[in-house]
mmCIF file of C-alpha atoms in Angstrom:
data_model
loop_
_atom_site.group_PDB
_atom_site.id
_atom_site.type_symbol
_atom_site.label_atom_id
_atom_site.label_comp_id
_atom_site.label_asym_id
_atom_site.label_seq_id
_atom_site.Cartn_x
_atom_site.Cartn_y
_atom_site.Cartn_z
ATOM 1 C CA UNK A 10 18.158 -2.876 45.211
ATOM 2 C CA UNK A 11 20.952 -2.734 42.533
ATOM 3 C CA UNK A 12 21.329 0.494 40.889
ATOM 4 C CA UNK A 13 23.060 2.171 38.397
ATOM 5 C CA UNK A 14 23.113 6.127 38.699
ATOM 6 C CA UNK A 15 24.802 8.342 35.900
ATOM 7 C CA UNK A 16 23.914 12.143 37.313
ATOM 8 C CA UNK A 17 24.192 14.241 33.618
ATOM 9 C CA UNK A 18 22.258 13.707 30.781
ATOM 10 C CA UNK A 19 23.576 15.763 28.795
ATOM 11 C CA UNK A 20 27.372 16.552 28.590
ATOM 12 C CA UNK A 21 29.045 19.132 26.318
ATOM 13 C CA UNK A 22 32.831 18.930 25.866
ATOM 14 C CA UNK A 23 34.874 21.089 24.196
ATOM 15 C CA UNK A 24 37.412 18.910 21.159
ATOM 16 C CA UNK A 25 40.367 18.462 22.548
ATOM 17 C CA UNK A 26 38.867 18.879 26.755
ATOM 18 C CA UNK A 27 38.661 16.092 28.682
ATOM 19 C CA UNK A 28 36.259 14.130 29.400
ATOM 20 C CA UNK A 29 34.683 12.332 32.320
ATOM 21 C CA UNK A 30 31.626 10.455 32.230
ATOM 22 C CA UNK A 31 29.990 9.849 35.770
ATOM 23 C CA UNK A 32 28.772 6.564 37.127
ATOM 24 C CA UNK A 33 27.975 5.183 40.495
ATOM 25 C CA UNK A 34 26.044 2.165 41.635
ATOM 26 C CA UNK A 35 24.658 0.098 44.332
ATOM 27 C CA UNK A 36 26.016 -2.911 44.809
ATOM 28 C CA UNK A 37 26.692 -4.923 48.005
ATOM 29 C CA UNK A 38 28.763 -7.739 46.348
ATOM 30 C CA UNK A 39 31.460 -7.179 43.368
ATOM 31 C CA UNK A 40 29.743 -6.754 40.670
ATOM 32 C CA UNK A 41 31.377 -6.580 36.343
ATOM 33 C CA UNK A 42 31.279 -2.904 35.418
ATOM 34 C CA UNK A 43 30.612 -2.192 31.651
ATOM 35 C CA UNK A 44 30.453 0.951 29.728
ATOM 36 C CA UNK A 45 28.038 0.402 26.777
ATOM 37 C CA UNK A 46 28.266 3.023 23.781
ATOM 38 C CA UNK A 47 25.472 3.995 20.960
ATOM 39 C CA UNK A 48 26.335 5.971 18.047
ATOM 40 C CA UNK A 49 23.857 8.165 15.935
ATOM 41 C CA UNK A 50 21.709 5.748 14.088
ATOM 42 C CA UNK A 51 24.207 2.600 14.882
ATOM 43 C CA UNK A 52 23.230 -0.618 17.473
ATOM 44 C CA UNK A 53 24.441 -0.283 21.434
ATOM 45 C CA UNK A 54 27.340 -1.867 21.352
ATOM 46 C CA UNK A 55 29.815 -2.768 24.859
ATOM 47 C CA UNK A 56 33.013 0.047 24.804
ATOM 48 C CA UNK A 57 34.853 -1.968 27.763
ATOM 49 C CA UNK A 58 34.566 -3.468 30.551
ATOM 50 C CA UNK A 59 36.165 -3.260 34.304
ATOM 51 C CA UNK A 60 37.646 -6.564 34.431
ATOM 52 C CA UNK A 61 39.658 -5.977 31.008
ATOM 53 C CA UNK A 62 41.188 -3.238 32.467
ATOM 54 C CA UNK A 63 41.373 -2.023 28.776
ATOM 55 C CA UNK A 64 41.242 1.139 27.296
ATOM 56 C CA UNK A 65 39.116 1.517 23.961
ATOM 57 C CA UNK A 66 39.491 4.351 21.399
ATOM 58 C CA UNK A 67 41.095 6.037 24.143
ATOM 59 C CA UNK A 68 38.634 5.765 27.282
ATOM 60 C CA UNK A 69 39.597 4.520 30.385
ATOM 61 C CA UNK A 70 37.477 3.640 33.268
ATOM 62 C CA UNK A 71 38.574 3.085 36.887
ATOM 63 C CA UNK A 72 36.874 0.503 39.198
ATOM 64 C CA UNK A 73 36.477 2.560 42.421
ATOM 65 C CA UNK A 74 34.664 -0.008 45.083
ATOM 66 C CA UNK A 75 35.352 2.248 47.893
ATOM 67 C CA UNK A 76 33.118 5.934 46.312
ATOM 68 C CA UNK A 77 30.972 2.825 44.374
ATOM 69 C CA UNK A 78 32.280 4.824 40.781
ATOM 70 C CA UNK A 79 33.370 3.549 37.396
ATOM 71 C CA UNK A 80 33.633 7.360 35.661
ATOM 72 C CA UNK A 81 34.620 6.677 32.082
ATOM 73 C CA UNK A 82 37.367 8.783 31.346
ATOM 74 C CA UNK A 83 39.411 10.585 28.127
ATOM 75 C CA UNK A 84 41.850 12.837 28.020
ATOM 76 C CA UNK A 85 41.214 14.822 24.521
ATOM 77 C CA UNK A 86 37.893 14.328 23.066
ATOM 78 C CA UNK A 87 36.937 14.271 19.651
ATOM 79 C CA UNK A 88 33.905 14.884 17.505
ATOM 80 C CA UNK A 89 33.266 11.448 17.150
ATOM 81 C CA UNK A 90 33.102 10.895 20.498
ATOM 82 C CA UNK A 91 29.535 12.026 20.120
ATOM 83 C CA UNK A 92 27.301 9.207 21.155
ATOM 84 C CA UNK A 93 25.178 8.053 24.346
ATOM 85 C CA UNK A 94 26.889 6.484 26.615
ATOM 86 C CA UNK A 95 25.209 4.039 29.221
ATOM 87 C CA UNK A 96 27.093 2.727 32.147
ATOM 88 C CA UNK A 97 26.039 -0.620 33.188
ATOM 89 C CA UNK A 98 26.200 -2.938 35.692
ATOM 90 C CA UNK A 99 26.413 -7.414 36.218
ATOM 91 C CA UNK A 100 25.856 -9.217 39.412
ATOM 92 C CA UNK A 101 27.353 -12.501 37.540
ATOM 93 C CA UNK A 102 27.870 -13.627 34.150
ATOM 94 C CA UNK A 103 23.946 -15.609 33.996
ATOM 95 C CA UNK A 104 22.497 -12.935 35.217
ATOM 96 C CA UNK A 105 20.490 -9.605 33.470
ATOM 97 C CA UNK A 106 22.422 -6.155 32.802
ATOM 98 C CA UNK A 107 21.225 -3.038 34.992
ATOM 99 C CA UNK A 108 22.166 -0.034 32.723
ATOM 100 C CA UNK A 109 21.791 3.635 33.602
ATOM 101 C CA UNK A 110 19.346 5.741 32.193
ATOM 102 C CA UNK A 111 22.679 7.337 30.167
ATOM 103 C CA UNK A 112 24.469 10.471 29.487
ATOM 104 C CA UNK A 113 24.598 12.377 25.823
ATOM 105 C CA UNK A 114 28.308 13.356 24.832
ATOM 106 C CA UNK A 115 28.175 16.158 22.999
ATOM 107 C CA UNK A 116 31.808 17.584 21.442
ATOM 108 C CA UNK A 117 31.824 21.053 20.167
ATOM 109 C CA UNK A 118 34.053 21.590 17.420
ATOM 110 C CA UNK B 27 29.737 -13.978 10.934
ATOM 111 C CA UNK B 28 26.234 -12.331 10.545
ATOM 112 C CA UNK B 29 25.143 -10.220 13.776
ATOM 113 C CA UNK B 30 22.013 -9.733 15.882
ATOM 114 C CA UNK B 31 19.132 -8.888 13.675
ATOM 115 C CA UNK B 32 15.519 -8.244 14.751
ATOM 116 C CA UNK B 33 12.420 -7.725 13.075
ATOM 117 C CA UNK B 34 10.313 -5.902 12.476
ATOM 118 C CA UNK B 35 11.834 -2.262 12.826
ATOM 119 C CA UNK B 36 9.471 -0.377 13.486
ATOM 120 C CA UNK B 37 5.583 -1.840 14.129
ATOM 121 C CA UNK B 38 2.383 0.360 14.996
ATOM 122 C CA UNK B 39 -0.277 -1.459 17.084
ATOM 123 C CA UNK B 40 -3.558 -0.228 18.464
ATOM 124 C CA UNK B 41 -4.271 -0.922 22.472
ATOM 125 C CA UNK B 42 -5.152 -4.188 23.543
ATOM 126 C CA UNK B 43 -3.486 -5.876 20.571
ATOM 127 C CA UNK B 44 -0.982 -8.244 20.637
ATOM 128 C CA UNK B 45 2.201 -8.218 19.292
ATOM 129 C CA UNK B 46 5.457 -11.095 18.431
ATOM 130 C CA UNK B 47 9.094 -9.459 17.471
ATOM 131 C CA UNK B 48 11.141 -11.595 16.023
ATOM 132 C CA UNK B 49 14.933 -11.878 17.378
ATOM 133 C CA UNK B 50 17.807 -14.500 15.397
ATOM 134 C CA UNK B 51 20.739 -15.026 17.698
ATOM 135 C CA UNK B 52 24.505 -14.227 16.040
ATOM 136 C CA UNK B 53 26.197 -17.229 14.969
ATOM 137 C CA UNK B 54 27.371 -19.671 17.612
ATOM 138 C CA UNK B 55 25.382 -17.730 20.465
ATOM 139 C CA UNK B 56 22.847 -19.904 22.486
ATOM 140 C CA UNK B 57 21.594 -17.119 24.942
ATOM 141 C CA UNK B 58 19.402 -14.603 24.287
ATOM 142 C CA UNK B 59 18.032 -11.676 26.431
ATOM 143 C CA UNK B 60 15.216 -9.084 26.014
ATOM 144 C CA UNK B 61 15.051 -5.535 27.241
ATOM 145 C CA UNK B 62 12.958 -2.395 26.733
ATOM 146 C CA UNK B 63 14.340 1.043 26.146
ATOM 147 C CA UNK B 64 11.574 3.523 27.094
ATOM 148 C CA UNK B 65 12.132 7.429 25.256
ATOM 149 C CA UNK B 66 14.828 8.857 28.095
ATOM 150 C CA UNK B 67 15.748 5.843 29.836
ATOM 151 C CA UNK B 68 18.576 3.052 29.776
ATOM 152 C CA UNK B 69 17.590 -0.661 28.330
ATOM 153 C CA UNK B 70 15.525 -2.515 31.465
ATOM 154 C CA UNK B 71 16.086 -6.269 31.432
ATOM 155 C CA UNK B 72 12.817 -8.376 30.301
ATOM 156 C CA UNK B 73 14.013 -12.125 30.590
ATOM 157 C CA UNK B 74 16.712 -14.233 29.192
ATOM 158 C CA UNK B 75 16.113 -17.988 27.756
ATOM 159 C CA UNK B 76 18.634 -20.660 27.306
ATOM 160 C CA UNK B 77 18.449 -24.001 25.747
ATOM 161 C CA UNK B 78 15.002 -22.702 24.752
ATOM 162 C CA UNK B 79 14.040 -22.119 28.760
ATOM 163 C CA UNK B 80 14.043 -18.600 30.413
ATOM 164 C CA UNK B 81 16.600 -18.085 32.421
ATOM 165 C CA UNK B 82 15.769 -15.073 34.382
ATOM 166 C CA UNK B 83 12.958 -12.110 34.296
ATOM 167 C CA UNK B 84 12.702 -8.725 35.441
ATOM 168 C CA UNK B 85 9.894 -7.021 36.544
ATOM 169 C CA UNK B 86 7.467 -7.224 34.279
ATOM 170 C CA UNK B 87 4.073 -8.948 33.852
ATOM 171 C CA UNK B 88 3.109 -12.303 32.769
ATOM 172 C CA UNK B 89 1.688 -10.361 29.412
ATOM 173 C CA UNK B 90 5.331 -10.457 28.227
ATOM 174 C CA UNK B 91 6.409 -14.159 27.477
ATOM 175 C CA UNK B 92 9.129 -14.919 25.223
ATOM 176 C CA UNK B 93 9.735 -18.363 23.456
ATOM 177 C CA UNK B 94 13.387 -19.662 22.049
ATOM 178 C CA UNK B 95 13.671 -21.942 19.228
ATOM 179 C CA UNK B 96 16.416 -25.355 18.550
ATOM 180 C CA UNK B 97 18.502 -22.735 16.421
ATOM 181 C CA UNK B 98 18.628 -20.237 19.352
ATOM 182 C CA UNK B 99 16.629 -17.361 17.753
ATOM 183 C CA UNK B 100 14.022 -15.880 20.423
ATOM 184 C CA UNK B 101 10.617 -14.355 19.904
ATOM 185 C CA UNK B 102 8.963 -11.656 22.602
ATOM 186 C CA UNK B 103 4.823 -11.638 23.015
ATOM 187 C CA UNK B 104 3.238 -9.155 24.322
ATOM 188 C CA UNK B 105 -0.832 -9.303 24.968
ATOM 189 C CA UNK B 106 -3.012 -6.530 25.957
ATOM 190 C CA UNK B 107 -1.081 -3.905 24.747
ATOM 191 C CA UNK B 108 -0.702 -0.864 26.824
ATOM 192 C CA UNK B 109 0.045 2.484 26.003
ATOM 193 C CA UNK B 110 3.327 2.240 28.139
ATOM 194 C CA UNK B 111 4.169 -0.665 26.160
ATOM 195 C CA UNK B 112 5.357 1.783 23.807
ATOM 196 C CA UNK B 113 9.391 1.737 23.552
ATOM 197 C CA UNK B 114 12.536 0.574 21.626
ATOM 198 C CA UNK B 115 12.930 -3.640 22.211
ATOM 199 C CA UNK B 116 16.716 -4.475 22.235
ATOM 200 C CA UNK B 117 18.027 -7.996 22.075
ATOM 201 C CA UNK B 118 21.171 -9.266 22.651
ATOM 202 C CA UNK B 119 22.950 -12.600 22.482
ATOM 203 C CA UNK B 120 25.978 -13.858 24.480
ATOM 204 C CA UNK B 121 28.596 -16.859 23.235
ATOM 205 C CA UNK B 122 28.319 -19.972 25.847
ATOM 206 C CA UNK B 123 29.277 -19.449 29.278
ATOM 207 C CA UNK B 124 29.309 -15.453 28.828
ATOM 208 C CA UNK B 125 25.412 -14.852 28.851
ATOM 209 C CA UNK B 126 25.747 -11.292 30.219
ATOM 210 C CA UNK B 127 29.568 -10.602 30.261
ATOM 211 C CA UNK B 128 29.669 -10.404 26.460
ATOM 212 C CA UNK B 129 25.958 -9.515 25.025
ATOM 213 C CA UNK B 130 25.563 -7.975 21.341
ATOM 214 C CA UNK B 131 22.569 -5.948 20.783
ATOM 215 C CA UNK B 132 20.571 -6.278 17.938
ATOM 216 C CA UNK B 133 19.342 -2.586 16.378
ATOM 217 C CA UNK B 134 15.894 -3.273 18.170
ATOM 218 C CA UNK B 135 12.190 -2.743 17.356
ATOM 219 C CA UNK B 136 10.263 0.421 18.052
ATOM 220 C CA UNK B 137 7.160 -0.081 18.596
ATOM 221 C CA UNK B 138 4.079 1.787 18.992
ATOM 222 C CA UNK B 139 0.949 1.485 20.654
ATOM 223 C CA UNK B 140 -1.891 4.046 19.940
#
């Protein structure tokens, strides 16, 4: 079955460390990566996607079919990195999401 | 542009109750998808409806049926409420032709059943 594993869940970073975020997943076909993002109090919200190839308020992620990753990555954190972070998974675009069960970002000052 | 909104926020219900939450789509969106967030765990995918049919469903029982309406907003039923009914309900809707590649999240409903 499809699966989405994210190992931590809890992760505290030092400001200014960096920081990596894991995620693996079961997937026989190629499936759209997403990291989704929820701030204290705010609505989940998508922070990028694999096939953007983007990098959003400074996080990269890497598409790794071959170890079945996408770690979200940044090089300096900062305090308002602080969120849950949920890395998810689509087999194609009609279908549902599979999402982790999430990792909490801490950043120490 | 106005955004995912759901209603109510937060609902208490007693066990074996039913309950409706109420779900309007943002603007120009005609898919809209259901999921429950249980305390600890990632959003698990209920169904999806499109053109007012459901488009999809995850594991969960026939209690659960959703309905969507000609202006693409999206109510979820539950009957016989259970005591592990009790979670955060997320919706999200998704532009034409994206469905799950670009989904916005409403702030959800947490409900509880005692």
């Amino acid at each position: 079955a499809q699966r989405v594993t994210q190992p931590e869940k809890l992760l505290s970073v030092f400001k200014g460390a960096p920081v990596e975020l894991k995620c693996n997943y079961s997937y026989s076909g190629s499936p759209e990566l997403f990291w989704y993002v929820q701030y204290s109090r705010q609505r989940l919200q998508l922070l990028l996607r694999h096939i953007s190839r983007e990098s959003i308020k400074g996080f990269t992620a890497d598409l790794n079919k071959g170890e079945t990753s996408f770690h979200l990555k940044k090089p300096f954190a900062q305090e308002e990195d602080s969120a849950m972070y949920y890395c998810a998974l689509v087999m194609n675009r009609d279908d549902k999401i599979i999402f982790g069960k999430g990792t909490r970002l801490h950043i120490l000052p | 542009e106005t955004g995912v909104t759901q209603s109510p926020t937060h609902l208490i219900k007693t066990r074996g109750q039913q309950v409706t939450l109420r779900c309007s789509s943002q603007s120009g969106h005609n898919t809209v998808s259901w999921y429950q967030q249980a305390l600890g765990q990632g959003p698990q995918f209920i169904f999806q409806y499109y053109r007012e049919e459901e488009n999809g469903r995850g594991n969960f029982p026939p209690r659960f049926s959703g309905l969507q309406f000609p202006n693409y907003s999206s109510e979820l039923n539950v009957n016989a409420l259970e005591l592990d009914d009790s979670a955060l309900y997320l919706c999200a809707s998704s532009p034409p032709g994206q469905a799950s590649l670009e989904a916005f999240f409403g702030q959800g409903t947490r409900l509880t059943v005692v």
